Amino acid sequence: MTRIDVGSVLRNSANLPYRNLVTRSTGAAVRQCIELELAALPADETATLDFSQIGMMDFSCADEIVAKLLLDPPHGAPARTCGLVIFHGITDHHLEAIEDVLHHHGLAIVVHFADGGARLVGAVNDDERLMWELVYATGGTTVQALATRAGRAHTDTEQILELLHSRHLVRHAEQGYHPLGSLH
Amino acid sequence: MTAVIIVPPSLDDKGFEHVLEQLASQPDDAKIIVDARHCTFGTPYGLTAMLTLGQTRAQKATFLPPIDGNVSTYWSRAGFFRYAEELFDIQGSVPRVRSTDEGDKLLGITPIAAAADVHLVVERIAEQARHILTTRLKLEPRAQMGFTMALSETVQNIVDHAGHAGWVMAQAYQYRQRLAGRWVAEIVVCDPGMGFRRSLEMGNRRPITDRWGDGLALETALIQGVSRFPDAGRGQGLKGTRGYIGRRNGMLTIRSGTARIGLIPTWDDSVPLQENLPYFPGAQLRVIIPGELAGGTP
């Protein structure tokens, strides 16, 4: 899995000698650097965006970096190649801004926290969260197995899983649905 | 003819309105004397707004500093005279102080002109303010982070919207007039730029209504979260700041042009929207965050 150190992007690629992600212009510069790195990856590769070296992030920067990385580009703009992304090193110092912008845009992300746990952050309903947690708990399995564990109909389960897949929150393979990446 | 503008004993938000009332009949290029000799108290709002006033004058105004040595020493420590010397013709001596004594200042008066200034302000607050926010206001780390975010977003308002350099100052103090003397942290951001109404007009974001004016422009931006930039994520900064202030039982006021809007908590008796105030260009924004009560209630 490719790891992109956002702190390093801020200091080196965006050429700013700071550890806090503030202002829209900074966010846009950092996002453009990240987009270039992501565009160079194979389509099915998962990248980890590592925020461990970032002090704090304000709402404007969270909107520029996190939301715009996930959003479809405006009409006429070149297509983004965001691919699959896991967020790592997220702390309380970042979470308030990230949650706020994700809810505003109806987006969600997968976060691997320092305690080893993975969680969906952002706009997801209870059904999506439960199914996503089952995918992570099983390490990935068939629709039928997930439907059985969830106590739901096969078609319902498949619909929810396909939605999670279209939102880049799980992987889809021939054998079923899988987490984006390993927790360790 | 030279007009004399008398600064009231308290140069706070209300005191500054008295200054603007006197100024209302004076054209920008009129020669004025700002007489602060009998001023005994200046808040971050009063000091930064006074510098903003200096920026708006086509002809440099004369400034008479406070006679009281303690008052002018405090103003010097806040950084007022360092910048006032460029904007006013100061008559009389002002104390020279080294800027090492930060006291309960979270951030002395700092000019803001570009995005790099926002970074510097945030880095400085992160270094200097943690101790005061922890020990005096008893804010837990997430609330401290929210404070820094509010600072960052409000200061960015200058860079993104004003079209003119402005000022920021932040201070912690015991609010004796309200909140039974509880510790509060205050952020003030002032600029003499285009203001909210013109900013929305420039982006063609003006709602179609006969009521259009500074008051409705403030409502449109603060309450409806409309920004002059059309993309969906814009306006998030002010909206997020509003949410944080609401959760902390804090207060936010924005004055722009001839109106002032406020998110007013129960501990203050200001009106939420005031219109037909004396005109003053740009935007003057004030945030007050109360410290924790015993037991963790904001």
Short mmCIF file of C-alpha atoms in Angstrom, two decimals:
data_model
loop_
_atom_site.label_atom_id
_atom_site.label_comp_id
_atom_site.label_asym_id
_atom_site.label_seq_id
_atom_site.Cartn_x
_atom_site.Cartn_y
_atom_site.Cartn_z
CA MET A 1 0.00 0.00 0.00
CA THR A 2 1.36 3.42 -0.92
CA ARG A 3 1.73 5.88 1.95
CA ILE A 4 1.57 9.62 1.36
CA ASP A 5 2.89 11.67 4.27
CA VAL A 6 0.73 14.81 4.23
CA GLY A 7 3.16 16.62 6.56
CA SER A 8 5.94 16.02 4.09
CA VAL A 9 3.74 17.16 1.20
CA LEU A 10 3.02 20.37 3.11
CA ARG A 11 6.68 21.09 3.83
CA ASN A 12 8.30 19.91 0.63
CA SER A 13 5.92 19.76 -2.30
CA ALA A 14 3.74 22.68 -1.28
CA ASN A 15 6.90 24.37 0.06
CA LEU A 16 5.38 25.66 3.30
CA PRO A 17 7.49 25.39 6.49
CA TYR A 18 4.53 24.73 8.78
CA ARG A 19 2.80 21.77 10.41
CA ASN A 20 -0.73 23.21 10.57
CA LEU A 21 -3.06 22.93 7.61
CA VAL A 22 -4.78 26.28 7.38
CA THR A 23 -6.10 28.48 4.54
CA ARG A 24 -7.76 27.46 1.30
CA SER A 25 -4.74 28.24 -0.82
CA THR A 26 -2.58 25.91 1.29
CA GLY A 27 -5.23 23.20 1.12
CA ALA A 28 -5.47 23.53 -2.65
CA ALA A 29 -1.68 23.33 -3.05
CA VAL A 30 -1.44 20.23 -0.84
CA ARG A 31 -4.39 18.55 -2.60
CA GLN A 32 -2.88 19.12 -6.03
CA CYS A 33 0.36 17.46 -4.89
CA ILE A 34 -1.59 14.51 -3.45
CA GLU A 35 -3.65 14.19 -6.64
CA LEU A 36 -0.46 13.93 -8.69
CA GLU A 37 0.81 11.10 -6.47
CA LEU A 38 -2.54 9.30 -6.57
CA ALA A 39 -2.79 9.64 -10.35
CA ALA A 40 0.47 7.72 -10.71
CA LEU A 41 -0.92 4.69 -8.83
CA PRO A 42 -2.63 1.69 -10.43
CA ALA A 43 -6.44 2.05 -10.29
CA ASP A 44 -6.95 -0.76 -7.76
CA GLU A 45 -4.18 0.28 -5.39
CA THR A 46 -5.12 1.70 -2.01
CA ALA A 47 -3.17 4.71 -0.78
CA THR A 48 -2.82 5.77 2.84
CA LEU A 49 -2.94 9.50 3.53
CA ASP A 50 -0.94 9.93 6.71
CA PHE A 51 -1.79 13.02 8.81
CA SER A 52 0.49 12.09 11.77
CA GLN A 53 2.77 15.06 11.19
CA ILE A 54 -0.05 17.57 10.89
CA GLY A 55 -0.79 19.76 13.92
CA MET A 56 -4.27 21.07 13.23
CA MET A 57 -6.51 21.52 10.23
CA ASP A 58 -9.14 24.22 9.80
CA PHE A 59 -12.50 23.92 8.01
CA SER A 60 -11.31 25.57 4.80
CA CYS A 61 -8.32 23.29 4.50
CA ALA A 62 -10.39 20.21 5.31
CA ASP A 63 -12.78 21.21 2.54
CA GLU A 64 -9.95 21.73 0.04
CA ILE A 65 -8.01 18.59 0.89
CA VAL A 66 -10.43 15.95 2.11
CA ALA A 67 -13.73 16.89 0.46
CA LYS A 68 -12.42 17.99 -2.92
CA LEU A 69 -10.22 14.91 -3.16
CA LEU A 70 -13.34 12.76 -2.91
CA LEU A 71 -15.85 14.87 -4.81
CA ASP A 72 -16.53 14.46 -8.48
CA PRO A 73 -14.91 17.30 -10.42
CA PRO A 74 -17.14 20.11 -11.65
CA HIS A 75 -18.56 19.74 -15.15
CA GLY A 76 -15.89 20.24 -17.78
CA ALA A 77 -12.94 19.80 -15.41
CA PRO A 78 -10.52 16.90 -15.97
CA ALA A 79 -11.57 13.68 -14.21
CA ARG A 80 -9.89 13.03 -10.88
CA THR A 81 -8.09 9.77 -10.25
CA CYS A 82 -8.64 9.64 -6.54
CA GLY A 83 -8.79 5.84 -6.36
CA LEU A 84 -8.98 4.15 -2.99
CA VAL A 85 -7.79 6.12 0.01
CA ILE A 86 -7.47 5.33 3.71
CA PHE A 87 -6.87 8.13 6.18
CA HIS A 88 -4.31 7.53 8.91
CA GLY A 89 -2.96 9.61 11.81
CA ILE A 90 -6.22 11.48 12.26
CA THR A 91 -6.63 12.87 15.79
CA ASP A 92 -9.13 15.07 17.61
CA HIS A 93 -7.10 17.97 16.24
CA HIS A 94 -8.29 17.16 12.73
CA LEU A 95 -11.57 15.38 13.29
CA GLU A 96 -13.84 18.34 13.98
CA ALA A 97 -13.07 20.01 10.65
CA ILE A 98 -13.07 16.75 8.68
CA GLU A 99 -16.41 15.56 10.06
CA ASP A 100 -17.96 18.94 9.38
CA VAL A 101 -17.01 19.10 5.71
CA LEU A 102 -17.83 15.43 5.08
CA HIS A 103 -21.34 15.90 6.43
CA HIS A 104 -21.75 19.09 4.42
CA HIS A 105 -20.97 17.27 1.16
CA GLY A 106 -22.57 13.91 2.09
CA LEU A 107 -19.18 12.14 1.94
CA ALA A 108 -17.49 9.51 4.09
CA ILE A 109 -13.94 8.20 4.55
CA VAL A 110 -12.24 5.20 6.10
CA VAL A 111 -9.96 6.17 8.99
CA HIS A 112 -7.41 3.88 10.61
CA PHE A 113 -6.89 5.28 14.09
CA ALA A 114 -3.73 5.09 16.20
CA ASP A 115 -5.40 2.59 18.59
CA GLY A 116 -5.55 0.10 15.73
CA GLY A 117 -9.26 0.49 15.10
CA ALA A 118 -10.83 1.43 11.78
CA ARG A 119 -13.93 3.57 11.53
CA LEU A 120 -16.13 5.21 8.96
CA VAL A 121 -16.18 8.98 9.43
CA GLY A 122 -18.70 11.25 7.74
CA ALA A 123 -22.15 10.90 6.25
CA VAL A 124 -23.23 7.25 6.49
CA ASN A 125 -26.48 5.74 7.69
CA ASP A 126 -26.82 2.92 10.22
CA ASP A 127 -27.25 0.22 7.54
CA GLU A 128 -24.12 1.29 5.70
CA ARG A 129 -22.08 1.50 8.91
CA LEU A 130 -23.22 -1.93 10.10
CA MET A 131 -22.42 -3.55 6.77
CA TRP A 132 -19.06 -1.83 6.53
CA GLU A 133 -18.20 -3.03 10.05
CA LEU A 134 -19.13 -6.59 9.06
CA VAL A 135 -16.86 -6.41 6.01
CA TYR A 136 -13.99 -5.27 8.24
CA ALA A 137 -14.75 -7.80 10.97
CA THR A 138 -14.74 -10.70 8.50
CA GLY A 139 -11.78 -9.39 6.53
CA GLY A 140 -13.98 -9.68 3.45
CA THR A 141 -16.36 -12.38 2.26
CA THR A 142 -19.27 -13.13 -0.06
CA VAL A 143 -22.54 -11.24 -0.22
CA GLN A 144 -24.37 -14.32 1.01
CA ALA A 145 -22.13 -14.71 4.06
CA LEU A 146 -22.52 -11.03 4.90
CA ALA A 147 -26.30 -11.23 4.41
CA THR A 148 -26.47 -14.19 6.79
CA ARG A 149 -24.39 -12.42 9.44
CA ALA A 150 -26.45 -9.26 9.11
CA GLY A 151 -29.74 -11.16 9.10
CA ARG A 152 -30.84 -9.37 5.92
CA ALA A 153 -32.04 -10.39 2.48
CA HIS A 154 -29.37 -11.03 -0.16
CA THR A 155 -30.61 -8.23 -2.45
CA ASP A 156 -30.70 -5.69 0.38
CA THR A 157 -27.20 -6.63 1.42
CA GLU A 158 -25.88 -6.45 -2.11
CA GLN A 159 -27.44 -3.01 -2.59
CA ILE A 160 -25.80 -1.64 0.54
CA LEU A 161 -22.44 -3.19 -0.35
CA GLU A 162 -22.60 -1.80 -3.87
CA LEU A 163 -23.32 1.64 -2.44
CA LEU A 164 -20.29 1.36 -0.12
CA HIS A 165 -18.22 0.24 -3.11
CA SER A 166 -19.39 3.15 -5.26
CA ARG A 167 -18.37 5.48 -2.43
CA HIS A 168 -14.88 3.88 -2.35
CA LEU A 169 -15.39 2.59 1.19
CA VAL A 170 -14.94 -1.16 0.41
CA ARG A 171 -13.32 -3.15 -2.39
CA HIS A 172 -15.27 -5.40 -4.71
CA ALA A 173 -13.72 -8.60 -6.01
CA GLU A 174 -15.14 -11.73 -7.61
CA GLN A 175 -15.36 -13.43 -4.24
CA GLY A 176 -17.29 -10.61 -2.63
CA TYR A 177 -16.53 -7.41 -0.75
CA HIS A 178 -13.34 -6.63 1.16
CA PRO A 179 -11.86 -3.89 3.38
CA LEU A 180 -9.81 -1.23 1.62
CA GLY A 181 -6.66 -2.23 3.42
CA SER A 182 -5.22 -4.14 6.30
CA LEU A 183 -5.35 -2.57 9.76
CA HIS A 184 -1.74 -3.45 10.48
CA MET B 1 -11.67 73.06 9.32
CA THR B 2 -10.29 70.35 11.60
CA ALA B 3 -12.80 68.21 13.46
CA VAL B 4 -11.99 66.85 16.89
CA ILE B 5 -13.19 63.31 17.53
CA ILE B 6 -13.36 62.55 21.24
CA VAL B 7 -12.58 58.95 22.20
CA PRO B 8 -14.78 58.00 25.18
CA PRO B 9 -13.19 56.71 28.42
CA SER B 10 -13.88 53.11 27.35
CA LEU B 11 -12.64 52.33 23.88
CA ASP B 12 -14.57 49.09 23.41
CA ASP B 13 -17.18 48.12 20.79
CA LYS B 14 -19.74 50.55 22.20
CA GLY B 15 -17.15 53.30 22.68
CA PHE B 16 -16.01 52.90 19.10
CA GLU B 17 -19.61 53.46 17.93
CA HIS B 18 -19.44 56.89 19.62
CA VAL B 19 -16.28 57.58 17.64
CA LEU B 20 -18.05 56.60 14.41
CA GLU B 21 -21.10 58.76 15.25
CA GLN B 22 -18.81 61.78 15.52
CA LEU B 23 -17.00 60.78 12.34
CA ALA B 24 -20.20 60.30 10.30
CA SER B 25 -20.42 63.91 9.18
CA GLN B 26 -16.75 64.10 8.16
CA PRO B 27 -15.69 63.25 4.61
CA ASP B 28 -12.76 60.81 4.28
CA ASP B 29 -10.39 63.57 3.29
CA ALA B 30 -11.34 65.91 6.14
CA LYS B 31 -8.61 66.73 8.60
CA ILE B 32 -9.47 65.18 11.98
CA ILE B 33 -7.89 64.96 15.41
CA VAL B 34 -8.64 61.78 17.35
CA ASP B 35 -8.42 62.76 20.98
CA ALA B 36 -7.86 59.71 23.21
CA ARG B 37 -6.24 61.65 26.04
CA HIS B 38 -8.98 60.83 28.53
CA CYS B 39 -9.40 57.26 27.48
CA THR B 40 -8.80 54.93 30.42
CA PHE B 41 -9.60 51.57 28.91
CA GLY B 42 -9.13 49.95 25.52
CA THR B 43 -10.27 46.51 24.44
CA PRO B 44 -8.84 44.45 21.55
CA TYR B 45 -11.87 45.54 19.51
CA GLY B 46 -11.31 49.20 20.30
CA LEU B 47 -7.60 49.12 19.48
CA THR B 48 -7.84 47.19 16.21
CA ALA B 49 -10.90 49.17 15.07
CA MET B 50 -8.99 52.40 15.78
CA LEU B 51 -6.13 51.22 13.55
CA THR B 52 -8.72 50.38 10.90
CA LEU B 53 -10.09 53.89 11.21
CA GLY B 54 -6.56 55.18 10.57
CA GLN B 55 -6.45 53.12 7.37
CA THR B 56 -9.65 54.70 6.07
CA ARG B 57 -8.53 58.31 6.23
CA ALA B 58 -7.43 59.93 3.00
CA GLN B 59 -5.62 62.55 5.04
CA LYS B 60 -3.57 61.26 7.96
CA ALA B 61 -5.44 61.95 11.19
CA THR B 62 -3.76 63.41 14.25
CA PHE B 63 -3.89 61.13 17.28
CA LEU B 64 -3.58 62.28 20.89
CA PRO B 65 -2.68 59.23 23.03
CA PRO B 66 -4.05 58.52 26.53
CA ILE B 67 -2.57 60.66 29.29
CA ASP B 68 -2.73 57.80 31.78
CA GLY B 69 0.66 56.08 31.61
CA ASN B 70 -0.75 52.67 32.50
CA VAL B 71 -3.24 52.88 29.66
CA SER B 72 -0.73 53.94 27.02
CA THR B 73 1.75 51.33 28.28
CA TYR B 74 -0.91 48.65 27.80
CA TRP B 75 -1.64 49.96 24.30
CA SER B 76 2.08 49.88 23.52
CA ARG B 77 2.38 46.31 24.77
CA ALA B 78 -0.56 45.31 22.60
CA GLY B 79 1.38 46.69 19.61
CA PHE B 80 -1.03 49.57 18.98
CA PHE B 81 1.48 52.42 18.69
CA ARG B 82 3.88 50.40 16.53
CA TYR B 83 1.26 50.40 13.77
CA ALA B 84 -0.53 53.63 14.73
CA GLU B 85 2.67 55.57 14.03
CA GLU B 86 2.33 54.67 10.36
CA LEU B 87 -1.37 55.53 10.18
CA PHE B 88 -1.70 58.59 12.40
CA ASP B 89 0.30 61.67 13.15
CA ILE B 90 0.81 60.96 16.84
CA GLN B 91 1.21 64.04 19.00
CA GLY B 92 3.05 63.55 22.27
CA SER B 93 5.18 60.71 23.54
CA VAL B 94 4.17 57.10 23.84
CA PRO B 95 5.84 54.47 26.02
CA ARG B 96 8.44 52.26 24.35
CA VAL B 97 8.12 48.73 25.59
CA ARG B 98 9.84 45.55 24.63
CA SER B 99 7.36 43.10 23.26
CA THR B 100 8.53 40.28 25.52
CA ASP B 101 5.85 40.73 28.18
CA GLU B 102 2.92 38.84 26.75
CA GLY B 103 0.86 38.83 29.97
CA ASP B 104 -2.55 37.40 29.19
CA LYS B 105 -2.35 38.42 25.56
CA LEU B 106 -2.88 35.46 23.33
CA LEU B 107 -1.84 37.41 20.29
CA GLY B 108 -0.77 41.05 20.09
CA ILE B 109 -2.07 43.24 17.28
CA THR B 110 -0.88 41.60 14.07
CA PRO B 111 -1.31 42.86 10.52
CA ILE B 112 -2.93 40.45 8.06
CA ALA B 113 -2.48 40.87 4.33
CA ALA B 114 -1.86 37.42 2.84
CA ALA B 115 -2.35 33.69 3.47
CA ALA B 116 1.19 33.44 4.91
CA ASP B 117 0.10 35.80 7.72
CA VAL B 118 -2.67 33.36 8.65
CA HIS B 119 -0.06 30.60 9.00
CA LEU B 120 2.12 32.79 11.19
CA VAL B 121 -0.80 33.75 13.44
CA VAL B 122 -1.87 30.12 13.87
CA GLU B 123 1.70 28.97 14.61
CA ARG B 124 2.11 31.78 17.15
CA ILE B 125 -1.18 31.01 18.89
CA ALA B 126 -0.33 27.32 19.02
CA GLU B 127 2.96 28.17 20.78
CA GLN B 128 1.83 30.98 23.07
CA ALA B 129 -1.76 30.36 23.95
CA ARG B 130 -1.84 26.76 25.12
CA HIS B 131 -0.79 27.62 28.69
CA ILE B 132 -3.40 30.38 29.12
CA LEU B 133 -6.21 28.41 27.47
CA THR B 134 -5.43 25.43 29.70
CA THR B 135 -4.78 27.09 33.04
CA ARG B 136 -7.08 30.11 32.94
CA LEU B 137 -9.94 29.05 30.67
CA LYS B 138 -9.61 25.34 31.50
CA LEU B 139 -10.30 24.43 27.88
CA GLU B 140 -9.64 20.81 26.99
CA PRO B 141 -7.48 20.15 23.90
CA ARG B 142 -10.37 19.78 21.44
CA ALA B 143 -11.87 23.11 22.57
CA GLN B 144 -8.43 24.74 22.27
CA MET B 145 -8.18 23.41 18.75
CA GLY B 146 -11.60 24.85 17.97
CA PHE B 147 -10.39 28.21 19.23
CA THR B 148 -7.39 28.11 16.89
CA MET B 149 -9.66 27.06 14.01
CA ALA B 150 -12.01 29.96 14.74
CA LEU B 151 -9.03 32.28 14.71
CA SER B 152 -7.75 30.86 11.44
CA GLU B 153 -11.12 31.09 9.72
CA THR B 154 -11.95 34.60 10.88
CA VAL B 155 -8.53 35.89 9.86
CA GLN B 156 -8.89 34.23 6.46
CA ASN B 157 -11.97 36.35 5.94
CA ILE B 158 -9.59 39.27 5.40
CA VAL B 159 -7.44 37.41 2.89
CA ASP B 160 -10.35 35.91 0.95
CA HIS B 161 -12.87 38.74 0.99
CA ALA B 162 -11.61 42.12 2.18
CA GLY B 163 -9.33 43.07 -0.68
CA HIS B 164 -7.38 45.12 1.87
CA ALA B 165 -4.96 44.43 4.73
CA GLY B 166 -6.45 44.22 8.23
CA TRP B 167 -5.67 43.35 11.83
CA VAL B 168 -6.13 40.59 14.36
CA MET B 169 -5.71 40.53 18.12
CA ALA B 170 -6.60 37.89 20.70
CA GLN B 171 -6.66 38.17 24.45
CA ALA B 172 -7.75 36.27 27.54
CA TYR B 173 -9.25 38.18 30.44
CA GLN B 174 -11.74 37.95 33.29
CA TYR B 175 -15.05 39.27 31.98
CA ARG B 176 -16.15 41.33 34.97
CA GLN B 177 -19.11 43.06 33.24
CA ARG B 178 -20.65 39.70 32.30
CA LEU B 179 -20.32 36.06 33.22
CA ALA B 180 -19.50 36.92 36.83
CA GLY B 181 -15.85 37.54 36.05
CA ARG B 182 -15.25 34.22 34.32
CA TRP B 183 -12.19 33.92 32.10
CA VAL B 184 -12.91 34.38 28.42
CA ALA B 185 -10.80 34.43 25.27
CA GLU B 186 -11.55 37.08 22.69
CA ILE B 187 -10.56 37.28 19.04
CA VAL B 188 -11.00 40.48 17.09
CA VAL B 189 -10.46 40.77 13.35
CA CYS B 190 -10.90 44.16 11.66
CA ASP B 191 -10.38 45.33 8.11
CA PRO B 192 -11.34 48.42 6.08
CA GLY B 193 -11.99 46.41 2.90
CA MET B 194 -15.05 45.89 0.74
CA GLY B 195 -17.31 44.48 3.46
CA PHE B 196 -19.90 41.69 3.24
CA ARG B 197 -22.43 43.47 1.01
CA ARG B 198 -19.99 44.33 -1.75
CA SER B 199 -18.29 40.95 -1.50
CA LEU B 200 -21.60 39.15 -2.15
CA GLU B 201 -22.51 41.61 -4.92
CA MET B 202 -19.16 41.00 -6.65
CA GLY B 203 -19.84 37.28 -6.71
CA ASN B 204 -23.39 37.80 -7.98
CA ARG B 205 -24.60 36.15 -4.79
CA ARG B 206 -27.00 38.90 -3.84
CA PRO B 207 -30.50 37.55 -3.18
CA ILE B 208 -33.24 39.21 -5.24
CA THR B 209 -35.07 41.35 -2.74
CA ASP B 210 -35.96 44.97 -2.03
CA ARG B 211 -34.52 44.60 1.46
CA TRP B 212 -30.93 44.34 0.21
CA GLY B 213 -28.40 46.17 2.35
CA ASP B 214 -25.61 45.58 4.85
CA GLY B 215 -27.92 43.87 7.34
CA LEU B 216 -29.29 41.37 4.86
CA ALA B 217 -25.80 40.77 3.46
CA LEU B 218 -24.62 39.82 6.96
CA GLU B 219 -27.66 37.55 7.44
CA THR B 220 -27.04 35.93 4.05
CA ALA B 221 -23.40 35.20 4.86
CA LEU B 222 -23.61 34.28 8.53
CA ILE B 223 -27.01 32.61 8.89
CA GLN B 224 -27.44 31.12 5.40
CA GLY B 225 -23.73 30.38 4.91
CA VAL B 226 -23.60 31.99 1.47
CA SER B 227 -20.18 32.98 0.18
CA ARG B 228 -19.35 35.09 -2.83
CA PHE B 229 -17.58 32.05 -4.30
CA PRO B 230 -20.04 29.67 -5.96
CA ASP B 231 -18.44 26.27 -5.23
CA ALA B 232 -20.30 24.10 -2.76
CA GLY B 233 -17.61 24.03 -0.05
CA ARG B 234 -17.35 27.77 0.32
CA GLY B 235 -18.81 29.32 3.45
CA GLN B 236 -17.70 26.28 5.46
CA GLY B 237 -15.23 28.28 7.53
CA LEU B 238 -17.76 30.74 8.93
CA LYS B 239 -20.35 27.98 9.32
CA GLY B 240 -17.91 25.77 11.24
CA THR B 241 -16.83 28.70 13.40
CA ARG B 242 -20.48 29.46 14.12
CA GLY B 243 -21.02 25.86 15.23
CA TYR B 244 -18.01 25.93 17.52
CA ILE B 245 -19.07 29.23 19.10
CA GLY B 246 -22.61 27.89 19.64
CA ARG B 247 -21.30 24.73 21.32
CA ARG B 248 -19.06 26.80 23.62
CA ASN B 249 -21.89 29.20 24.53
CA GLY B 250 -19.78 31.94 22.99
CA MET B 251 -20.61 35.13 21.14
CA LEU B 252 -19.90 36.27 17.60
CA THR B 253 -20.60 39.74 16.25
CA ILE B 254 -19.82 41.09 12.81
CA ARG B 255 -20.13 44.76 11.91
CA SER B 256 -19.99 45.68 8.25
CA GLY B 257 -21.00 48.93 6.59
CA THR B 258 -24.03 50.18 8.49
CA ALA B 259 -25.10 46.98 10.25
CA ARG B 260 -24.04 44.58 12.95
CA ILE B 261 -25.19 40.99 13.32
CA GLY B 262 -24.60 38.77 16.29
CA LEU B 263 -24.95 35.25 17.57
CA ILE B 264 -25.87 36.36 21.03
CA PRO B 265 -25.75 33.95 23.99
CA THR B 266 -28.07 34.27 26.97
CA TRP B 267 -25.35 35.93 29.07
CA ASP B 268 -25.30 39.02 26.80
CA ASP B 269 -28.14 41.42 26.05
CA SER B 270 -27.01 42.73 22.65
CA VAL B 271 -29.61 42.69 19.87
CA PRO B 272 -29.02 40.09 17.12
CA LEU B 273 -29.22 42.61 14.27
CA GLN B 274 -28.66 46.35 14.31
CA GLU B 275 -29.08 48.43 11.17
CA ASN B 276 -28.68 52.11 10.28
CA LEU B 277 -25.46 52.45 12.23
CA PRO B 278 -22.92 55.05 11.13
CA TYR B 279 -21.12 53.76 8.02
CA PHE B 280 -17.71 52.17 8.53
CA PRO B 281 -16.07 50.26 5.70
CA GLY B 282 -14.91 46.64 5.74
CA ALA B 283 -15.76 44.09 8.41
CA GLN B 284 -15.14 44.06 12.15
CA LEU B 285 -15.54 40.66 13.70
CA ARG B 286 -15.47 39.75 17.37
CA VAL B 287 -15.55 36.29 18.95
CA ILE B 288 -15.78 35.62 22.70
CA ILE B 289 -15.29 32.11 24.04
CA PRO B 290 -16.04 31.62 27.75
CA GLY B 291 -13.83 29.34 29.79
CA GLU B 292 -15.14 26.23 31.50
CA LEU B 293 -17.19 26.38 34.67
CA ALA B 294 -16.30 23.91 37.37
CA GLY B 295 -17.70 20.59 36.21
CA GLY B 296 -16.87 21.17 32.58
CA THR B 297 -19.91 23.19 31.47
CA PRO B 298 -19.07 25.89 28.91
#
